[in-house]
Amino acid sequence: MSEGNTAAQSYAPGTHPDLPAPIRTTGPVAWVRMNLFSSPLNVALTLVAIGLLWWVMPPLFEWIVLDSVWTAESRKECWDKMEVPEGGACWAFIKDRLRLFVYGFYPQASRWRVNLSFVLLAMAVVPVLYDKMPGRKFGLWYAVAFPFIAGWLLVGGLGLTPVDTDQFGGILLTLIIGVTGISFSLPIGILLALGRRSKMPVMRILCVMFIEFIRGVPLIALLFIASSMLNFFLPPGTVFDLLIRVLIMVTLFAAAYIAEVVRGGLQGIPIGQFEAADSLGLTYVKAQMLIILPQALKISIPGIVNTFIGLYKDTTLVLIIGMLDPLGIGRASLADAVWAGLSREVYLFVALFFFVCCFSMSRYSLYLERKLHTGH
Amino acid sequence: MPASMSDGISEDEIRQPTKELTVGEDVAIEMVAVHKWFGEFHVLKDINLTVNTGERIVICGPSGSGKSTLIRCINRLEEHQKGKIVVDGIELTNDLKNVELVRSEVGIVFQSFNLFPHLTVLENCSLAPIWVRRMRKTEAEEIAMKYLERVKIPEQAAKYPGQLSGGQQQRVAIARSLCMNPRIMLFDEPTSALDPEMIKEVLDVMVELAESGMTMLVVTHEMGFATAVANRVIFMDFGEIIEQNEPHAFFNNPQHDRTKLFLSQILHH
């Protein structure tokens, strides 16, 4: 069937105007037809998908929202309030334990310091992520200073009551490990990637050995090394905080992966870019900073963010060496006889927390890719 | 004089210099007994070449003859293994400081433009003056605009290279080199990647550059350009300089058999 019921009009050469596209190819109806019902197989798949959603979504929605209970003192009270026991989610449990999920066992009286750190973190993240922010230069300097300010606020000393790092837990712990890992693994990973491509053999071999060792060992093994073996390598008497050891291990682990992702990006840069930078008289460092890395990192964004997301989720592994991240807090809470049996709520809540964080990173990475696209 | 040029664009289309082109007394580049190998492959063999300031030299020869390698040795994008290269009084050795100094005095234009795709045209041009010459940004941008006007694309300053045509990109590349105020310009087949209609706009800019007295070494097969501005044409084959002469004599009276063969191939096929 053709759109040309109107007699094909002819134009003198060079005078043909731009005509609107046929209706079949634009608009929502066309979209549905092209994407959902374009072939018998596609029609079948669409129907199956609609059926599945119809089957899964309504009961899930009922359980999570309609039949859920938000205020109760115990599991028993929760279930008593429902028409069908266990027929809805008992969010009262999560509400009751929310502080634990956020702060872990951080002393009650000092929790304002954690809250302040969260606010300061948000203020540090904005100038890093949005280059159109007014006064971004100062914002970036502040972002560099932030880890030290936050470290002081959280650990204490210098006028603040000291808090042991083994009292850190929950979302606080996840953010500490995640943010530290992300912000330190990127620069270290970039240096490792450059080192691996260096013309100096010693440098290259050291970087290759480091990357291959770290990538060849599971993170859990590294965390066990951090929690038990590291003391063997340090001079006797050195007390090295467990959290710091974990931070170092997680950072190095992510850095090795970042290094390989960035190396992939560097290999995607045509040799002509290096030559053009060299021929203008730029030094190695300037050529890397101004010409090569901006392009290589842009290509590497999906891989880098992928590594970051992996790192962020891997922070839950610290529960194996006895640290209580949100998942650890959840498991500990389930041991409470008053609430026991509400594991679905706990795991759903923890999953939601991680999903929100990781999905945001993923969306930001797409935004960044679009923004940095310059039409080549 | 060859009547028709099948390679590139015909001679009468190229802008002719409007003033007498002269050659200076000072030596700009001196290559003495230069050899270079790529692995086992002997790519440059005993190259001896002295270039005075203001000279416009066209280097031609079949592909693989070492002509690109030769000019790339002059700003040490390629390292020579034997012999001596002195550029503007500075000898090229492993001393990185010397190399960077020479590179800031010698501009090069590549066949594939090699503009920085993540920077605008203006940023491409002002980058080296700011970071190598330590110029203030406003001053560097003024200079960049001056040269963009000279290559006739000031209106494209805010665009990214990916949005320009090949000819425009190559003119930006020339402007980018000129912003460093180089004493010597090297051209490595600057028009080979261009569509015929864009070759002329690039060659016109190069002719203008020759009028300004720039020392130029140009690897090209645009014989029309050679006859218009070159004071010397060098023919290379198998890594050697086979023959060199002023253009008129080079084209009408080639001495060496290989030169004759090469000219017959590029001029009538």
Tab-separated table of N, CA, C and O in Angstrom, chain A residues 150-262:
chain	number	residue	atom	x	y	z
A	150	ALA	N	35.451	15.037	55.919
A	150	ALA	CA	34.527	13.981	56.333
A	150	ALA	C	35.231	12.980	57.237
A	150	ALA	O	34.662	12.516	58.238
A	151	GLY	N	36.484	12.666	56.895
A	151	GLY	CA	37.235	11.732	57.728
A	151	GLY	C	37.346	12.243	59.158
A	151	GLY	O	37.109	11.507	60.122
A	152	TRP	N	37.640	13.521	59.287
A	152	TRP	CA	37.769	14.118	60.614
A	152	TRP	C	36.425	14.105	61.343
A	152	TRP	O	36.330	13.723	62.508
A	153	LEU	N	35.364	14.510	60.609
A	153	LEU	CA	34.029	14.548	61.227
A	153	LEU	C	33.621	13.174	61.745
A	153	LEU	O	33.102	13.035	62.845
A	154	LEU	N	33.873	12.157	60.945
A	154	LEU	CA	33.353	10.831	61.278
A	154	LEU	C	34.201	10.123	62.333
A	154	LEU	O	33.670	9.475	63.227
A	155	VAL	N	35.509	10.248	62.193
A	155	VAL	CA	36.386	9.529	63.114
A	155	VAL	C	36.589	10.317	64.401
A	155	VAL	O	36.774	9.744	65.472
A	156	GLY	N	36.520	11.631	64.292
A	156	GLY	CA	36.677	12.454	65.485
A	156	GLY	C	38.130	12.792	65.742
A	156	GLY	O	38.980	12.687	64.867
A	157	GLY	N	38.418	13.212	66.986
A	157	GLY	CA	39.741	13.731	67.303
A	157	GLY	C	39.773	15.218	67.036
A	157	GLY	O	38.816	15.764	66.455
A	158	LEU	N	40.831	15.888	67.452
A	158	LEU	CA	40.951	17.340	67.274
A	158	LEU	C	39.695	18.059	67.769
A	158	LEU	O	39.089	18.863	67.050
A	159	GLY	N	39.276	17.745	68.972
A	159	GLY	CA	38.133	18.453	69.532
A	159	GLY	C	36.822	17.699	69.454
A	159	GLY	O	35.879	18.016	70.169
A	160	LEU	N	36.740	16.724	68.549
A	160	LEU	CA	35.514	15.922	68.473
A	160	LEU	C	35.735	14.599	69.210
A	160	LEU	O	36.844	14.054	69.198
A	161	THR	N	34.674	14.068	69.799
A	161	THR	CA	34.792	12.780	70.481
A	161	THR	C	35.189	11.706	69.474
A	161	THR	O	34.541	11.571	68.443
A	162	PRO	N	36.255	10.956	69.737
A	162	PRO	CA	36.626	9.902	68.788
A	162	PRO	C	35.561	8.816	68.706
A	162	PRO	O	34.933	8.482	69.712
A	163	VAL	N	35.349	8.302	67.482
A	163	VAL	CA	34.417	7.191	67.289
A	163	VAL	C	35.186	6.063	66.623
A	163	VAL	O	35.868	6.280	65.622
A	164	ASP	N	35.110	4.846	67.205
A	164	ASP	CA	35.803	3.712	66.601
A	164	ASP	C	35.178	3.360	65.262
A	164	ASP	O	33.953	3.364	65.124
A	165	THR	N	36.012	3.026	64.285
A	165	THR	CA	35.456	2.727	62.962
A	165	THR	C	34.658	1.430	62.970
A	165	THR	O	33.874	1.196	62.053
A	166	ASP	N	34.837	0.560	63.996
A	166	ASP	CA	34.007	-0.654	63.980
A	166	ASP	C	32.567	-0.355	64.393
A	166	ASP	O	31.716	-1.237	64.366
A	167	GLN	N	32.295	0.882	64.788
A	167	GLN	CA	30.906	1.257	65.051
A	167	GLN	C	30.218	1.803	63.801
A	167	GLN	O	29.021	2.031	63.803
A	168	PHE	N	30.997	2.027	62.748
A	168	PHE	CA	30.405	2.476	61.483
A	168	PHE	C	29.596	1.330	60.902
A	168	PHE	O	29.969	0.171	61.040
A	169	GLY	N	28.516	1.655	60.236
A	169	GLY	CA	27.757	0.586	59.604
A	169	GLY	C	26.696	1.157	58.701
A	169	GLY	O	26.572	2.378	58.524
A	170	GLY	N	25.936	0.252	58.093
A	170	GLY	CA	24.798	0.637	57.273
A	170	GLY	C	25.189	1.449	56.051
A	170	GLY	O	26.276	1.302	55.494
A	171	ILE	N	24.259	2.331	55.662
A	171	ILE	CA	24.474	3.153	54.473
A	171	ILE	C	25.721	4.010	54.632
A	171	ILE	O	26.457	4.236	53.667
A	172	LEU	N	25.982	4.440	55.868
A	172	LEU	CA	27.199	5.222	56.121
A	172	LEU	C	28.431	4.456	55.648
A	172	LEU	O	29.286	4.995	54.926
A	173	LEU	N	28.503	3.182	56.026
A	173	LEU	CA	29.659	2.362	55.658
A	173	LEU	C	29.732	2.177	54.138
A	173	LEU	O	30.797	2.321	53.530
A	174	THR	N	28.590	1.881	53.533
A	174	THR	CA	28.561	1.709	52.075
A	174	THR	C	29.068	2.967	51.373
A	174	THR	O	29.865	2.896	50.441
A	175	LEU	N	28.581	4.130	51.852
A	175	LEU	CA	28.991	5.376	51.202
A	175	LEU	C	30.484	5.625	51.408
A	175	LEU	O	31.173	6.073	50.495
A	176	ILE	N	30.979	5.339	52.606
A	176	ILE	CA	32.409	5.564	52.853
A	176	ILE	C	33.236	4.703	51.895
A	176	ILE	O	34.119	5.203	51.193
A	177	ILE	N	32.915	3.425	51.843
A	177	ILE	CA	33.710	2.531	50.988
A	177	ILE	C	33.489	2.874	49.513
A	177	ILE	O	34.429	2.969	48.733
A	178	GLY	N	32.217	3.076	49.150
A	178	GLY	CA	31.898	3.358	47.749
A	178	GLY	C	32.541	4.646	47.267
A	178	GLY	O	33.222	4.665	46.242
A	179	VAL	N	32.350	5.723	48.012
A	179	VAL	CA	32.865	7.021	47.563
A	179	VAL	C	34.392	7.022	47.568
A	179	VAL	O	35.031	7.507	46.619
A	180	THR	N	34.994	6.471	48.610
A	180	THR	CA	36.458	6.422	48.630
A	180	THR	C	36.968	5.576	47.472
A	180	THR	O	37.881	5.991	46.738
A	181	GLY	N	36.376	4.399	47.305
A	181	GLY	CA	36.819	3.520	46.227
A	181	GLY	C	36.699	4.187	44.878
A	181	GLY	O	37.634	4.192	44.080
A	182	ILE	N	35.553	4.814	44.628
A	182	ILE	CA	35.318	5.436	43.327
A	182	ILE	C	36.281	6.595	43.099
A	182	ILE	O	36.916	6.699	42.055
A	183	SER	N	36.436	7.466	44.118
A	183	SER	CA	37.227	8.666	43.848
A	183	SER	C	38.727	8.390	43.811
A	183	SER	O	39.458	9.121	43.159
A	184	PHE	N	39.196	7.343	44.489
A	184	PHE	CA	40.633	7.083	44.424
A	184	PHE	C	41.000	6.077	43.332
A	184	PHE	O	42.115	6.111	42.817
A	185	SER	N	40.076	5.177	42.996
A	185	SER	CA	40.452	4.163	42.004
A	185	SER	C	40.585	4.766	40.612
A	185	SER	O	41.375	4.281	39.806
A	186	LEU	N	39.853	5.842	40.328
A	186	LEU	CA	39.939	6.417	38.978
A	186	LEU	C	41.336	6.973	38.693
A	186	LEU	O	41.982	6.559	37.728
A	187	PRO	N	41.842	7.902	39.537
A	187	PRO	CA	43.202	8.389	39.251
A	187	PRO	C	44.263	7.290	39.291
A	187	PRO	O	45.149	7.252	38.427
A	188	ILE	N	44.163	6.377	40.260
A	188	ILE	CA	45.169	5.306	40.328
A	188	ILE	C	45.068	4.426	39.077
A	188	ILE	O	46.077	4.061	38.473
A	189	GLY	N	43.827	4.125	38.688
A	189	GLY	CA	43.634	3.295	37.497
A	189	GLY	C	44.185	3.967	36.246
A	189	GLY	O	44.797	3.314	35.396
A	190	ILE	N	43.989	5.286	36.116
A	190	ILE	CA	44.512	6.000	34.947
A	190	ILE	C	46.038	5.923	34.924
A	190	ILE	O	46.651	5.635	33.889
A	191	LEU	N	46.660	6.131	36.103
A	191	LEU	CA	48.119	6.056	36.155
A	191	LEU	C	48.607	4.653	35.796
A	191	LEU	O	49.588	4.492	35.068
A	192	LEU	N	47.900	3.642	36.293
A	192	LEU	CA	48.283	2.262	35.961
A	192	LEU	C	48.164	2.014	34.459
A	192	LEU	O	49.022	1.363	33.853
A	193	ALA	N	47.083	2.530	33.859
A	193	ALA	CA	46.887	2.334	32.421
A	193	ALA	C	48.007	3.004	31.635
A	193	ALA	O	48.556	2.431	30.689
A	194	LEU	N	48.354	4.231	32.035
A	194	LEU	CA	49.448	4.925	31.337
A	194	LEU	C	50.762	4.181	31.558
A	194	LEU	O	51.564	4.036	30.640
A	195	GLY	N	50.954	3.688	32.795
A	195	GLY	CA	52.178	2.947	33.105
A	195	GLY	C	52.290	1.693	32.273
A	195	GLY	O	53.362	1.326	31.794
A	196	ARG	N	51.152	1.040	32.054
A	196	ARG	CA	51.176	-0.201	31.285
A	196	ARG	C	51.538	0.062	29.832
A	196	ARG	O	52.027	-0.818	29.140
A	197	ARG	N	51.279	1.276	29.354
A	197	ARG	CA	51.642	1.604	27.966
A	197	ARG	C	52.963	2.348	27.878
A	197	ARG	O	53.354	2.813	26.817
A	198	SER	N	53.640	2.484	29.020
A	198	SER	CA	54.876	3.259	29.048
A	198	SER	C	55.961	2.593	28.213
A	198	SER	O	55.959	1.384	28.003
A	199	LYS	N	56.897	3.425	27.721
A	199	LYS	CA	58.014	2.874	26.960
A	199	LYS	C	59.115	2.377	27.890
A	199	LYS	O	60.056	1.729	27.454
A	200	MET	N	58.973	2.725	29.192
A	200	MET	CA	59.995	2.280	30.142
A	200	MET	C	59.639	0.881	30.646
A	200	MET	O	58.597	0.697	31.272
A	201	PRO	N	60.506	-0.103	30.375
A	201	PRO	CA	60.150	-1.490	30.691
A	201	PRO	C	59.864	-1.729	32.173
A	201	PRO	O	58.909	-2.445	32.502
A	202	VAL	N	60.647	-1.149	33.061
A	202	VAL	CA	60.450	-1.407	34.491
A	202	VAL	C	59.059	-0.959	34.918
A	202	VAL	O	58.292	-1.690	35.559
A	203	MET	N	58.735	0.265	34.529
A	203	MET	CA	57.420	0.819	34.831
A	203	MET	C	56.325	-0.094	34.286
A	203	MET	O	55.359	-0.435	34.967
A	204	ARG	N	56.495	-0.488	33.029
A	204	ARG	CA	55.462	-1.284	32.375
A	204	ARG	C	55.264	-2.614	33.090
A	204	ARG	O	54.150	-3.011	33.403
A	205	ILE	N	56.384	-3.290	33.403
A	205	ILE	CA	56.292	-4.611	34.019
A	205	ILE	C	55.657	-4.518	35.405
A	205	ILE	O	54.800	-5.336	35.769
A	206	LEU	N	56.046	-3.486	36.164
A	206	LEU	CA	55.450	-3.322	37.494
A	206	LEU	C	53.937	-3.157	37.391
A	206	LEU	O	53.171	-3.778	38.128
A	207	CYS	N	53.513	-2.304	36.459
A	207	CYS	CA	52.077	-2.061	36.314
A	207	CYS	C	51.345	-3.326	35.870
A	207	CYS	O	50.274	-3.643	36.383
A	208	VAL	N	51.937	-4.038	34.907
A	208	VAL	CA	51.292	-5.262	34.430
A	208	VAL	C	51.170	-6.259	35.577
A	208	VAL	O	50.103	-6.855	35.791
A	209	MET	N	52.238	-6.428	36.345
A	209	MET	CA	52.207	-7.388	37.449
A	209	MET	C	51.119	-7.014	38.455
A	209	MET	O	50.346	-7.860	38.910
A	210	PHE	N	51.079	-5.744	38.811
A	210	PHE	CA	50.080	-5.298	39.788
A	210	PHE	C	48.668	-5.573	39.272
A	210	PHE	O	47.842	-6.186	39.958
A	211	ILE	N	48.407	-5.133	38.039
A	211	ILE	CA	47.054	-5.285	37.486
A	211	ILE	C	46.673	-6.757	37.417
A	211	ILE	O	45.582	-7.158	37.852
A	212	GLU	N	47.594	-7.579	36.915
A	212	GLU	CA	47.239	-8.985	36.726
A	212	GLU	C	47.078	-9.692	38.073
A	212	GLU	O	46.212	-10.546	38.227
A	213	PHE	N	47.886	-9.324	39.057
A	213	PHE	CA	47.730	-9.950	40.372
A	213	PHE	C	46.365	-9.610	40.962
A	213	PHE	O	45.609	-10.482	41.384
A	214	ILE	N	46.040	-8.326	40.979
A	214	ILE	CA	44.789	-7.904	41.609
A	214	ILE	C	43.584	-8.493	40.876
A	214	ILE	O	42.624	-8.950	41.482
A	215	ARG	N	43.686	-8.520	39.530
A	215	ARG	CA	42.540	-9.042	38.787
A	215	ARG	C	42.412	-10.543	38.934
A	215	ARG	O	41.347	-11.109	38.739
A	216	GLY	N	43.523	-11.194	39.277
A	216	GLY	CA	43.503	-12.644	39.350
A	216	GLY	C	43.078	-13.180	40.697
A	216	GLY	O	42.977	-14.380	40.880
A	217	VAL	N	42.839	-12.291	41.655
A	217	VAL	CA	42.479	-12.733	43.004
A	217	VAL	C	41.079	-12.235	43.318
A	217	VAL	O	40.775	-11.071	43.056
A	218	PRO	N	40.213	-13.086	43.876
A	218	PRO	CA	38.857	-12.606	44.197
A	218	PRO	C	38.904	-11.511	45.263
A	218	PRO	O	39.781	-11.534	46.132
A	219	LEU	N	37.940	-10.602	45.186
A	219	LEU	CA	37.913	-9.498	46.148
A	219	LEU	C	37.791	-10.019	47.581
A	219	LEU	O	38.404	-9.484	48.504
A	220	ILE	N	37.014	-11.101	47.751
A	220	ILE	CA	36.849	-11.633	49.105
A	220	ILE	C	38.196	-12.074	49.663
A	220	ILE	O	38.529	-11.809	50.815
A	221	ALA	N	38.995	-12.721	48.807
A	221	ALA	CA	40.320	-13.138	49.271
A	221	ALA	C	41.138	-11.925	49.690
A	221	ALA	O	41.812	-11.930	50.715
A	222	LEU	N	41.046	-10.858	48.884
A	222	LEU	CA	41.785	-9.641	49.235
A	222	LEU	C	41.288	-9.065	50.557
A	222	LEU	O	42.071	-8.571	51.369
A	223	LEU	N	39.976	-9.132	50.774
A	223	LEU	CA	39.431	-8.594	52.017
A	223	LEU	C	39.903	-9.428	53.208
A	223	LEU	O	40.226	-8.893	54.271
A	224	PHE	N	39.961	-10.754	53.030
A	224	PHE	CA	40.494	-11.591	54.106
A	224	PHE	C	41.956	-11.258	54.359
A	224	PHE	O	42.414	-11.189	55.501
A	225	ILE	N	42.694	-11.046	53.267
A	225	ILE	CA	44.096	-10.643	53.438
A	225	ILE	C	44.143	-9.351	54.248
A	225	ILE	O	44.917	-9.199	55.187
A	226	ALA	N	43.241	-8.414	53.879
A	226	ALA	CA	43.218	-7.135	54.589
A	226	ALA	C	42.908	-7.343	56.066
A	226	ALA	O	43.500	-6.702	56.925
A	227	SER	N	41.959	-8.252	56.359
A	227	SER	CA	41.536	-8.374	57.752
A	227	SER	C	42.472	-9.240	58.580
A	227	SER	O	42.537	-9.090	59.787
A	228	SER	N	43.208	-10.143	57.937
A	228	SER	CA	44.021	-11.035	58.757
A	228	SER	C	45.512	-10.973	58.457
A	228	SER	O	46.341	-10.886	59.355
A	229	MET	N	45.861	-10.957	57.163
A	229	MET	CA	47.272	-11.169	56.859
A	229	MET	C	48.116	-9.907	56.825
A	229	MET	O	49.329	-9.972	56.982
A	230	LEU	N	47.461	-8.755	56.616
A	230	LEU	CA	48.244	-7.550	56.378
A	230	LEU	C	49.185	-7.242	57.539
A	230	LEU	O	50.273	-6.696	57.350
A	231	ASN	N	48.761	-7.637	58.750
A	231	ASN	CA	49.607	-7.359	59.904
A	231	ASN	C	50.958	-8.061	59.818
A	231	ASN	O	51.935	-7.592	60.382
A	232	PHE	N	51.001	-9.202	59.113
A	232	PHE	CA	52.275	-9.911	58.975
A	232	PHE	C	53.294	-9.068	58.224
A	232	PHE	O	54.479	-9.118	58.480
A	233	PHE	N	52.776	-8.305	57.226
A	233	PHE	CA	53.689	-7.570	56.364
A	233	PHE	C	54.115	-6.239	56.977
A	233	PHE	O	55.075	-5.646	56.532
A	234	LEU	N	53.368	-5.804	57.979
A	234	LEU	CA	53.675	-4.498	58.555
A	234	LEU	C	54.590	-4.696	59.763
A	234	LEU	O	54.584	-5.750	60.386
A	235	PRO	N	55.379	-3.675	60.076
A	235	PRO	CA	56.253	-3.806	61.243
A	235	PRO	C	55.432	-4.104	62.488
A	235	PRO	O	54.312	-3.599	62.622
A	236	PRO	N	55.943	-4.932	63.419
A	236	PRO	CA	55.180	-5.277	64.609
A	236	PRO	C	54.800	-4.027	65.392
A	236	PRO	O	55.574	-3.066	65.452
A	237	GLY	N	53.626	-4.048	65.943
A	237	GLY	CA	53.198	-2.909	66.741
A	237	GLY	C	52.415	-1.880	65.947
A	237	GLY	O	51.769	-1.018	66.525
A	238	THR	N	52.474	-1.958	64.603
A	238	THR	CA	51.706	-0.998	63.815
A	238	THR	C	50.217	-1.348	63.947
A	238	THR	O	49.825	-2.467	63.668
A	239	VAL	N	49.442	-0.397	64.385
A	239	VAL	CA	48.008	-0.640	64.417
A	239	VAL	C	47.411	0.053	63.204
A	239	VAL	O	47.585	1.235	62.995
A	240	PHE	N	46.732	-0.745	62.413
A	240	PHE	CA	46.252	-0.235	61.153
A	240	PHE	C	44.767	-0.527	61.134
A	240	PHE	O	44.359	-1.686	61.146
A	241	ASP	N	43.990	0.502	61.164
A	241	ASP	CA	42.550	0.340	61.264
A	241	ASP	C	41.994	-0.588	60.181
A	241	ASP	O	42.363	-0.487	59.010
A	242	LEU	N	41.083	-1.484	60.575
A	242	LEU	CA	40.529	-2.442	59.611
A	242	LEU	C	39.830	-1.725	58.460
A	242	LEU	O	39.975	-2.103	57.299
A	243	LEU	N	39.065	-0.675	58.792
A	243	LEU	CA	38.333	0.043	57.737
A	243	LEU	C	39.312	0.603	56.709
A	243	LEU	O	39.078	0.524	55.501
A	244	ILE	N	40.430	1.168	57.196
A	244	ILE	CA	41.416	1.719	56.262
A	244	ILE	C	41.964	0.612	55.367
A	244	ILE	O	42.116	0.789	54.150
A	245	ARG	N	42.226	-0.560	55.975
A	245	ARG	CA	42.747	-1.667	55.171
A	245	ARG	C	41.728	-2.074	54.107
A	245	ARG	O	42.089	-2.336	52.955
A	246	VAL	N	40.472	-2.120	54.498
A	246	VAL	CA	39.427	-2.479	53.535
A	246	VAL	C	39.352	-1.426	52.428
A	246	VAL	O	39.264	-1.749	51.233
A	247	LEU	N	39.417	-0.142	52.825
A	247	LEU	CA	39.358	0.929	51.823
A	247	LEU	C	40.496	0.774	50.817
A	247	LEU	O	40.288	0.910	49.606
A	248	ILE	N	41.689	0.481	51.326
A	248	ILE	CA	42.838	0.332	50.424
A	248	ILE	C	42.613	-0.836	49.478
A	248	ILE	O	42.804	-0.717	48.256
A	249	MET	N	42.172	-1.949	50.007
A	249	MET	CA	41.974	-3.125	49.163
A	249	MET	C	40.898	-2.890	48.102
A	249	MET	O	41.091	-3.220	46.932
A	250	VAL	N	39.782	-2.336	48.527
A	250	VAL	CA	38.698	-2.087	47.565
A	250	VAL	C	39.166	-1.115	46.484
A	250	VAL	O	38.911	-1.305	45.294
A	251	THR	N	39.901	-0.081	46.890
A	251	THR	CA	40.380	0.911	45.927
A	251	THR	C	41.338	0.265	44.927
A	251	THR	O	41.204	0.457	43.710
A	252	LEU	N	42.301	-0.509	45.431
A	252	LEU	CA	43.261	-1.137	44.527
A	252	LEU	C	42.562	-2.113	43.585
A	252	LEU	O	42.889	-2.191	42.394
A	253	PHE	N	41.596	-2.831	44.142
A	253	PHE	CA	40.858	-3.795	43.325
A	253	PHE	C	40.173	-3.082	42.160
A	253	PHE	O	40.322	-3.459	40.997
A	254	ALA	N	39.439	-2.019	42.482
A	254	ALA	CA	38.740	-1.285	41.424
A	254	ALA	C	39.739	-0.630	40.477
A	254	ALA	O	39.510	-0.580	39.265
A	255	ALA	N	40.870	-0.146	41.027
A	255	ALA	CA	41.857	0.543	40.186
A	255	ALA	C	42.385	-0.383	39.088
A	255	ALA	O	42.591	0.045	37.950
A	256	ALA	N	42.587	-1.669	39.429
A	256	ALA	CA	43.095	-2.605	38.422
A	256	ALA	C	42.106	-2.741	37.275
A	256	ALA	O	42.493	-2.785	36.101
A	257	TYR	N	40.823	-2.791	37.622
A	257	TYR	CA	39.808	-2.904	36.563
A	257	TYR	C	39.719	-1.617	35.761
A	257	TYR	O	39.619	-1.638	34.537
A	258	ILE	N	39.726	-0.484	36.474
A	258	ILE	CA	39.685	0.802	35.769
A	258	ILE	C	40.866	0.901	34.804
A	258	ILE	O	40.729	1.369	33.676
A	259	ALA	N	42.030	0.437	35.255
A	259	ALA	CA	43.230	0.527	34.414
A	259	ALA	C	42.997	-0.179	33.085
A	259	ALA	O	43.347	0.346	32.020
A	260	GLU	N	42.384	-1.351	33.141
A	260	GLU	CA	42.163	-2.091	31.904
A	260	GLU	C	41.109	-1.401	31.032
A	260	GLU	O	41.225	-1.373	29.810
A	261	VAL	N	40.096	-0.846	31.670
A	261	VAL	CA	39.074	-0.124	30.901
A	261	VAL	C	39.696	1.086	30.213
A	261	VAL	O	39.470	1.332	29.021
A	262	VAL	N	40.508	1.838	30.953
A	262	VAL	CA	41.130	3.038	30.389
A	262	VAL	C	42.138	2.658	29.306
A	262	VAL	O	42.249	3.331	28.277
